Amino acid sequence: MDTNAMKIAVLGTGIMGTPITRNLLRAGFDVRVWNRTAGKAEPLAAEGAHLASTPAEAAAGADIVLTMLADGQAVADVMTGEQGALSVLSAEAVWIQMSTVGVPWARRLADLAEGHVGYVDAPVSGSSLPAERGELLVLASGDRALGERVRPVLEAVGRRTVWLDRAGDGSRLKLVLNNWLAVLVEGMAETVDLSTALGLDPDLVADTIGSTALQSPYAVDKAHAMVKGDFTPGFPLRHARKDAALALQAADDQDIAVPLTEALLRRWSRAVALGHGDDDVSSAITAGTPVRAAESADGVPVRAAESADAVPVRATESADAVPVGAAEPADSAPVRATEPVAARVR
């Protein structure tokens, strides 16, 4: 397919949408962009993108519309209404939905597209650096008949595409991968804290981990960032927290326990409340505060604030009693009330 003849509308030019747009321009696509904060899209004009004042203006005449926004509600808002992209797209157009929105919103957005345009659920795995390099992992799902039409776009932004047949499975896989990464980051934050408390050089500990079969280059990089206090955003903490909350919601809907995710969400809410929401996810380490250990009946030390019979955390508050609404924008997913782990194992 001639990429020069394909018109693409990119809605959302933030930390991920901007490098995605640049790669599409380098591949020769005719790209129109829209962003809620117009100033963030302006630098792309110098690189060949056409700026639009509304989603509808960006999508008019487009073969493909690509959404990369903060959450499901934001995506629905730009696609619907008089100035929404769906109001002008032809039936032959394809909507590639790359935002991380969770399972319920993935269904709702597919329903919005039904009968209007082709729809590919295609969130991506990778932060801003892989996005800049065009090395994202694309997690596509839906009608394989659309695969050939969107292939040049996906190849321009990613190193590999995993295609799943069931619509919405791309979003499900993204939740699982991001939740694994969240637990990995929180585990490394704990490792850095423990290393420091024991008088070890945490950089040496991270490098030692990196030299073994246990290594994860991502986790080791985050450890060094934590030690340096370099929280230049690759994946903002507030977005990582939102994704972890979406994973917790999905687990709850399936009636399974994810106690590690519950625990890290309390800490990450604290880090966001301390002003690190726009910093990299590695800033999760800032939530660490000394807590005197208590002993359980069998002599095993437990954190005084997190014993098995701990008082449940209200859904509207973080563990340190900072209201979640005050810590994050209103469009962030709330932390579900935390129950004792034993109560959730069925």
CSV table of C-alpha atoms in Angstrom, one decimal:
chain,number,residue,atom,x,y,z
A,1,MET,CA,0.0,0.0,0.0
A,2,ASP,CA,1.3,3.5,-0.9
A,3,THR,CA,1.8,5.2,2.4
A,4,ASN,CA,1.9,8.6,0.7
A,5,ALA,CA,-1.7,8.1,-0.4
A,6,MET,CA,-2.9,7.1,3.1
A,7,LYS,CA,-4.3,9.8,5.3
A,8,ILE,CA,-4.0,9.3,9.1
A,9,ALA,CA,-5.5,11.4,11.9
A,10,VAL,CA,-3.7,11.1,15.2
A,11,LEU,CA,-5.8,12.2,18.2
A,12,GLY,CA,-3.6,12.8,21.2
A,13,THR,CA,0.0,14.0,20.9
A,14,GLY,CA,1.2,13.6,24.4
A,15,ILE,CA,4.2,11.6,25.6
A,16,MET,CA,3.3,8.6,23.4
A,17,GLY,CA,1.3,10.2,20.6
A,18,THR,CA,4.1,12.6,19.6
A,19,PRO,CA,6.8,10.0,18.9
A,20,ILE,CA,4.1,7.8,17.2
A,21,THR,CA,3.2,10.8,14.9
A,22,ARG,CA,6.9,11.4,14.1
A,23,ASN,CA,7.4,7.8,13.0
A,24,LEU,CA,4.3,8.0,10.8
A,25,LEU,CA,5.6,11.1,9.2
A,26,ARG,CA,9.0,9.5,8.6
A,27,ALA,CA,7.2,6.5,6.9
A,28,GLY,CA,5.7,9.0,4.5
A,29,PHE,CA,2.1,9.1,5.7
A,30,ASP,CA,-0.1,12.2,5.3
A,31,VAL,CA,-0.8,13.0,9.0
A,32,ARG,CA,-3.2,15.3,10.7
A,33,VAL,CA,-3.0,15.8,14.4
A,34,TRP,CA,-5.2,17.1,17.1
A,35,ASN,CA,-4.5,17.6,20.8
A,36,ARG,CA,-6.6,19.0,23.6
A,37,THR,CA,-3.7,21.3,24.5
A,38,ALA,CA,-2.9,22.6,21.1
A,39,GLY,CA,0.6,23.8,22.0
A,40,LYS,CA,1.8,20.2,22.5
A,41,ALA,CA,0.9,19.5,18.8
A,42,GLU,CA,2.5,22.6,17.3
A,43,PRO,CA,6.1,21.3,17.1
A,44,LEU,CA,4.8,18.5,14.8
A,45,ALA,CA,3.8,21.1,12.2
A,46,ALA,CA,7.4,21.9,11.5
A,47,GLU,CA,7.9,18.2,10.8
A,48,GLY,CA,5.1,18.0,8.2
A,49,ALA,CA,2.0,17.3,10.2
A,50,HIS,CA,-1.2,19.3,9.6
A,51,LEU,CA,-2.7,20.8,12.8
A,52,ALA,CA,-6.4,20.6,13.3
A,53,SER,CA,-8.5,22.6,15.7
A,54,THR,CA,-11.0,19.8,16.4
A,55,PRO,CA,-11.1,16.0,16.2
A,56,ALA,CA,-13.6,16.2,13.4
A,57,GLU,CA,-11.3,18.5,11.4
A,58,ALA,CA,-8.4,16.1,11.9
A,59,ALA,CA,-10.5,13.0,10.9
A,60,ALA,CA,-12.2,14.5,7.8
A,61,GLY,CA,-11.2,12.4,4.8
A,62,ALA,CA,-8.9,10.2,6.9
A,63,ASP,CA,-8.4,6.5,6.0
A,64,ILE,CA,-7.3,5.7,9.5
A,65,VAL,CA,-7.9,7.5,12.8
A,66,LEU,CA,-5.5,6.6,15.7
A,67,THR,CA,-6.3,7.5,19.3
A,68,MET,CA,-3.7,7.7,22.0
A,69,LEU,CA,-5.3,9.4,25.0
A,70,ALA,CA,-5.3,9.2,28.8
A,71,ASP,CA,-8.3,6.9,29.4
A,72,GLY,CA,-11.5,5.6,28.0
A,73,GLN,CA,-13.6,8.7,28.7
A,74,ALA,CA,-11.1,10.9,26.9
A,75,VAL,CA,-11.3,8.6,23.9
A,76,ALA,CA,-15.1,8.6,23.8
A,77,ASP,CA,-15.2,12.4,24.1
A,78,VAL,CA,-13.0,12.9,21.0
A,79,MET,CA,-14.8,10.3,18.9
A,80,THR,CA,-18.4,11.4,19.6
A,81,GLY,CA,-20.5,14.6,19.4
A,82,GLU,CA,-20.7,17.2,16.7
A,83,GLN,CA,-16.9,17.8,16.7
A,84,GLY,CA,-16.1,14.1,17.2
A,85,ALA,CA,-14.2,12.1,14.7
A,86,LEU,CA,-17.0,9.6,14.1
A,87,SER,CA,-19.2,12.4,12.8
A,88,VAL,CA,-17.0,12.7,9.6
A,89,LEU,CA,-15.4,9.3,9.1
A,90,SER,CA,-16.5,7.2,6.2
A,91,ALA,CA,-17.6,3.6,6.5
A,92,GLU,CA,-14.4,2.5,4.9
A,93,ALA,CA,-12.2,4.2,7.5
A,94,VAL,CA,-10.5,2.2,10.3
A,95,TRP,CA,-10.2,3.3,13.9
A,96,ILE,CA,-7.0,2.1,15.6
A,97,GLN,CA,-7.5,2.5,19.4
A,98,MET,CA,-4.1,2.5,21.1
A,99,SER,CA,-4.9,4.0,24.5
A,100,THR,CA,-4.9,1.9,27.6
A,101,VAL,CA,-8.5,1.9,28.7
A,102,GLY,CA,-9.2,-1.4,30.5
A,103,VAL,CA,-11.7,-4.1,29.7
A,104,PRO,CA,-15.1,-2.3,30.1
A,105,TRP,CA,-14.0,0.7,28.1
A,106,ALA,CA,-12.6,-1.5,25.4
A,107,ARG,CA,-16.1,-3.0,25.0
A,108,ARG,CA,-17.8,0.4,25.0
A,109,LEU,CA,-15.4,1.9,22.4
A,110,ALA,CA,-15.9,-1.1,20.1
A,111,ASP,CA,-19.6,-0.6,20.4
A,112,LEU,CA,-19.2,3.0,19.4
A,113,ALA,CA,-17.4,2.0,16.2
A,114,GLU,CA,-19.8,-0.8,15.3
A,115,GLY,CA,-21.8,0.1,12.2
A,116,HIS,CA,-19.8,3.2,11.6
A,117,VAL,CA,-16.1,2.3,10.9
A,118,GLY,CA,-13.7,-0.6,11.2
A,119,TYR,CA,-12.2,-1.0,14.6
A,120,VAL,CA,-8.9,-2.4,15.8
A,121,ASP,CA,-8.2,-2.6,19.6
A,122,ALA,CA,-4.4,-2.1,19.6
A,123,PRO,CA,-2.8,-0.7,22.8
A,124,VAL,CA,1.0,-0.7,22.8
A,125,SER,CA,3.6,-2.0,25.3
A,126,GLY,CA,6.6,0.3,25.7
A,127,SER,CA,7.4,3.7,27.0
A,128,SER,CA,8.4,6.9,25.3
A,129,LEU,CA,11.9,5.7,24.3
A,130,PRO,CA,10.7,2.6,22.4
A,131,ALA,CA,8.0,4.9,20.9
A,132,GLU,CA,10.7,7.3,19.6
A,133,ARG,CA,12.6,4.4,18.1
A,134,GLY,CA,9.5,2.8,16.5
A,135,GLU,CA,10.0,-0.3,18.6
A,136,LEU,CA,6.7,-0.6,20.4
A,137,LEU,CA,5.0,-3.9,20.9
A,138,VAL,CA,1.6,-3.6,19.3
A,139,LEU,CA,-1.2,-5.8,21.0
A,140,ALA,CA,-3.8,-5.8,18.3
A,141,SER,CA,-7.1,-7.6,18.4
A,142,GLY,CA,-10.3,-7.9,16.3
A,143,ASP,CA,-11.2,-8.7,12.8
A,144,ARG,CA,-8.2,-10.1,11.0
A,145,ALA,CA,-9.6,-8.8,7.7
A,146,LEU,CA,-8.6,-5.4,8.8
A,147,GLY,CA,-5.0,-6.5,9.5
A,148,GLU,CA,-3.6,-5.9,6.0
A,149,ARG,CA,-5.2,-2.4,5.9
A,150,VAL,CA,-3.6,-1.3,9.1
A,151,ARG,CA,-0.3,-3.2,8.8
A,152,PRO,CA,1.7,-0.3,7.3
A,153,VAL,CA,0.7,1.9,10.2
A,154,LEU,CA,1.5,-0.7,12.9
A,155,GLU,CA,4.9,-1.5,11.2
A,156,ALA,CA,5.8,2.2,11.3
A,157,VAL,CA,5.3,2.5,15.0
A,158,GLY,CA,6.2,-1.0,16.3
A,159,ARG,CA,8.9,-3.7,16.0
A,160,ARG,CA,6.3,-6.5,16.3
A,161,THR,CA,2.5,-6.9,16.3
A,162,VAL,CA,0.8,-9.6,18.4
A,163,TRP,CA,-2.6,-10.2,16.8
A,164,LEU,CA,-5.4,-11.8,18.9
A,165,ASP,CA,-8.7,-12.8,17.3
A,166,ARG,CA,-11.1,-12.0,20.1
A,167,ALA,CA,-12.0,-8.3,20.0
A,168,GLY,CA,-10.7,-6.6,23.2
A,169,ASP,CA,-8.0,-9.1,23.9
A,170,GLY,CA,-5.4,-6.5,23.0
A,171,SER,CA,-6.6,-4.5,26.0
A,172,ARG,CA,-6.8,-7.5,28.2
A,173,LEU,CA,-3.2,-8.5,27.3
A,174,LYS,CA,-2.0,-4.9,27.9
A,175,LEU,CA,-3.5,-4.9,31.4
A,176,VAL,CA,-1.7,-8.2,32.3
A,177,LEU,CA,1.6,-6.9,30.9
A,178,ASN,CA,1.4,-3.5,32.7
A,179,ASN,CA,0.4,-5.1,35.9
A,180,TRP,CA,3.5,-7.4,35.7
A,181,LEU,CA,5.6,-4.3,35.1
A,182,ALA,CA,4.0,-2.5,38.1
A,183,VAL,CA,4.8,-5.4,40.4
A,184,LEU,CA,8.4,-5.4,39.0
A,185,VAL,CA,8.9,-1.7,39.6
A,186,GLU,CA,7.5,-1.9,43.1
A,187,GLY,CA,9.7,-4.9,43.8
A,188,MET,CA,12.8,-3.0,42.7
A,189,ALA,CA,11.8,0.0,44.8
A,190,GLU,CA,11.7,-2.3,47.8
A,191,THR,CA,15.0,-3.9,46.8
A,192,VAL,CA,16.7,-0.4,46.6
A,193,ASP,CA,15.2,0.6,50.0
A,194,LEU,CA,16.3,-2.7,51.7
A,195,SER,CA,19.8,-2.5,50.1
A,196,THR,CA,20.3,1.0,51.4
A,197,ALA,CA,19.0,0.1,54.9
A,198,LEU,CA,21.5,-2.7,55.0
A,199,GLY,CA,24.4,-0.5,54.1
A,200,LEU,CA,24.8,-1.8,50.6
A,201,ASP,CA,25.4,0.2,47.4
A,202,PRO,CA,22.0,-0.2,45.6
A,203,ASP,CA,23.7,0.4,42.2
A,204,LEU,CA,25.9,-2.5,42.9
A,205,VAL,CA,22.9,-4.6,43.9
A,206,ALA,CA,21.1,-3.6,40.7
A,207,ASP,CA,24.1,-4.5,38.6
A,208,THR,CA,24.5,-7.8,40.4
A,209,ILE,CA,20.9,-8.6,39.5
A,210,GLY,CA,21.6,-7.6,36.0
A,211,SER,CA,24.4,-10.1,35.7
A,212,THR,CA,22.3,-13.1,36.7
A,213,ALA,CA,19.5,-15.2,35.2
A,214,LEU,CA,17.1,-13.0,37.3
A,215,GLN,CA,17.9,-10.0,35.2
A,216,SER,CA,15.4,-7.6,33.7
A,217,PRO,CA,17.0,-4.7,31.9
A,218,TYR,CA,13.8,-2.6,32.5
A,219,ALA,CA,13.9,-3.2,36.2
A,220,VAL,CA,17.7,-2.6,36.4
A,221,ASP,CA,17.3,0.7,34.6
A,222,LYS,CA,14.5,1.7,36.9
A,223,ALA,CA,16.7,0.8,39.9
A,224,HIS,CA,19.5,3.1,38.8
A,225,ALA,CA,17.0,5.9,38.1
A,226,MET,CA,15.6,5.5,41.7
A,227,VAL,CA,19.1,5.7,43.1
A,228,LYS,CA,19.9,8.9,41.1
A,229,GLY,CA,16.6,10.4,41.8
A,230,ASP,CA,16.3,10.9,38.0
A,231,PHE,CA,12.5,10.7,37.4
A,232,THR,CA,12.5,12.1,33.8
A,233,PRO,CA,9.2,10.7,32.6
A,234,GLY,CA,9.2,7.7,30.3
A,235,PHE,CA,6.0,6.4,31.7
A,236,PRO,CA,4.4,8.9,34.2
A,237,LEU,CA,3.5,7.5,37.6
A,238,ARG,CA,-0.1,8.7,37.4
A,239,HIS,CA,-0.7,6.7,34.2
A,240,ALA,CA,1.0,3.6,35.7
A,241,ARG,CA,-1.2,3.9,38.8
A,242,LYS,CA,-4.3,4.2,36.6
A,243,ASP,CA,-3.3,1.1,34.7
A,244,ALA,CA,-2.7,-0.8,37.9
A,245,ALA,CA,-6.1,0.3,39.1
A,246,LEU,CA,-7.6,-1.0,35.9
A,247,ALA,CA,-5.9,-4.3,36.4
A,248,LEU,CA,-7.3,-4.5,40.0
A,249,GLN,CA,-10.8,-3.7,38.6
A,250,ALA,CA,-10.4,-6.5,36.0
A,251,ALA,CA,-9.3,-9.0,38.7
A,252,ASP,CA,-12.2,-8.0,41.0
A,253,ASP,CA,-14.6,-8.5,38.1
A,254,GLN,CA,-13.2,-12.1,37.7
A,255,ASP,CA,-13.4,-12.7,41.5
A,256,ILE,CA,-9.6,-13.2,41.9
A,257,ALA,CA,-7.2,-11.7,44.4
A,258,VAL,CA,-4.2,-9.6,43.3
A,259,PRO,CA,-2.7,-8.6,46.7
A,260,LEU,CA,0.6,-7.2,45.3
A,261,THR,CA,-1.3,-4.8,43.1
A,262,GLU,CA,-3.5,-3.7,46.0
A,263,ALA,CA,-0.5,-3.0,48.1
A,264,LEU,CA,1.4,-1.0,45.5
A,265,LEU,CA,-1.6,1.1,44.7
A,266,ARG,CA,-1.7,2.4,48.2
A,267,ARG,CA,2.0,3.4,48.0
A,268,TRP,CA,1.7,4.8,44.6
A,269,SER,CA,-1.3,7.0,45.6
A,270,ARG,CA,1.0,8.4,48.3
A,271,ALA,CA,3.8,9.1,45.8
A,272,VAL,CA,1.3,10.9,43.5
A,273,ALA,CA,0.0,12.9,46.5
A,274,LEU,CA,3.6,14.0,47.2
A,275,GLY,CA,3.7,15.5,43.7
A,276,HIS,CA,5.2,12.8,41.6
A,277,GLY,CA,2.2,12.1,39.3
A,278,ASP,CA,3.9,13.5,36.2
A,279,ASP,CA,7.3,12.0,37.1
A,280,ASP,CA,8.4,8.6,35.8
A,281,VAL,CA,7.0,5.4,37.4
A,282,SER,CA,10.4,5.0,39.1
A,283,SER,CA,9.4,7.8,41.4
A,284,ALA,CA,7.2,5.2,43.2
A,285,ILE,CA,10.2,4.8,45.5
A,286,THR,CA,9.4,8.2,47.0
A,287,ALA,CA,6.4,6.6,48.8
A,288,GLY,CA,8.8,4.7,51.1
A,289,THR,CA,8.5,5.7,54.8
A,290,PRO,CA,9.9,3.9,57.8
A,291,VAL,CA,7.3,1.9,59.7
A,292,ARG,CA,8.2,0.2,62.9
A,293,ALA,CA,7.7,-3.6,62.6
A,294,ALA,CA,5.2,-5.4,64.7
A,295,GLU,CA,5.3,-9.1,65.4
A,296,SER,CA,2.5,-11.5,64.6
A,297,ALA,CA,1.5,-14.3,67.0
A,298,ASP,CA,3.9,-16.7,65.4
A,299,GLY,CA,6.9,-14.3,65.7
A,300,VAL,CA,7.1,-13.3,62.0
A,301,PRO,CA,7.6,-9.6,61.7
A,302,VAL,CA,4.8,-7.8,59.9
A,303,ARG,CA,4.4,-4.1,59.0
A,304,ALA,CA,2.3,-2.5,61.7
A,305,ALA,CA,0.2,-0.7,59.2
A,306,GLU,CA,-0.4,-3.7,57.0
A,307,SER,CA,-1.1,-6.7,59.2
A,308,ALA,CA,-3.5,-9.3,58.0
A,309,ASP,CA,-6.4,-7.8,59.9
A,310,ALA,CA,-5.7,-4.3,58.8
A,311,VAL,CA,-8.7,-1.9,58.6
A,312,PRO,CA,-10.0,-1.7,55.0
A,313,VAL,CA,-8.9,1.4,53.0
A,314,ARG,CA,-11.8,3.5,51.8
A,315,ALA,CA,-12.2,3.5,48.0
A,316,THR,CA,-11.9,7.3,48.0
A,317,GLU,CA,-8.8,7.5,50.0
A,318,SER,CA,-5.2,6.3,49.7
A,319,ALA,CA,-3.6,4.4,52.6
A,320,ASP,CA,-2.2,7.6,54.1
A,321,ALA,CA,-5.6,9.2,54.2
A,322,VAL,CA,-4.9,11.4,51.3
A,323,PRO,CA,-8.1,11.6,49.1
A,324,VAL,CA,-7.4,10.0,45.7
A,325,GLY,CA,-9.3,12.8,44.1
A,326,ALA,CA,-6.8,15.3,45.5
A,327,ALA,CA,-3.8,13.2,44.4
A,328,GLU,CA,-4.9,12.6,40.8
A,329,PRO,CA,-7.0,14.0,38.0
A,330,ALA,CA,-10.7,13.1,38.1
A,331,ASP,CA,-10.3,10.8,35.1
A,332,SER,CA,-8.1,8.4,37.0
A,333,ALA,CA,-9.4,5.1,38.0
A,334,PRO,CA,-10.2,4.9,41.7
A,335,VAL,CA,-8.5,2.5,44.1
A,336,ARG,CA,-11.0,-0.1,45.2
A,337,ALA,CA,-11.5,-0.6,48.9
A,338,THR,CA,-8.9,-2.9,50.2
A,339,GLU,CA,-10.0,-6.0,52.1
A,340,PRO,CA,-7.8,-8.3,54.2
A,341,VAL,CA,-6.2,-10.7,51.8
A,342,ALA,CA,-7.7,-13.8,53.6
A,343,ALA,CA,-11.1,-12.4,52.9
A,344,ARG,CA,-10.5,-12.3,49.2
A,345,VAL,CA,-9.1,-15.8,48.7
A,346,ARG,CA,-11.9,-18.1,47.6
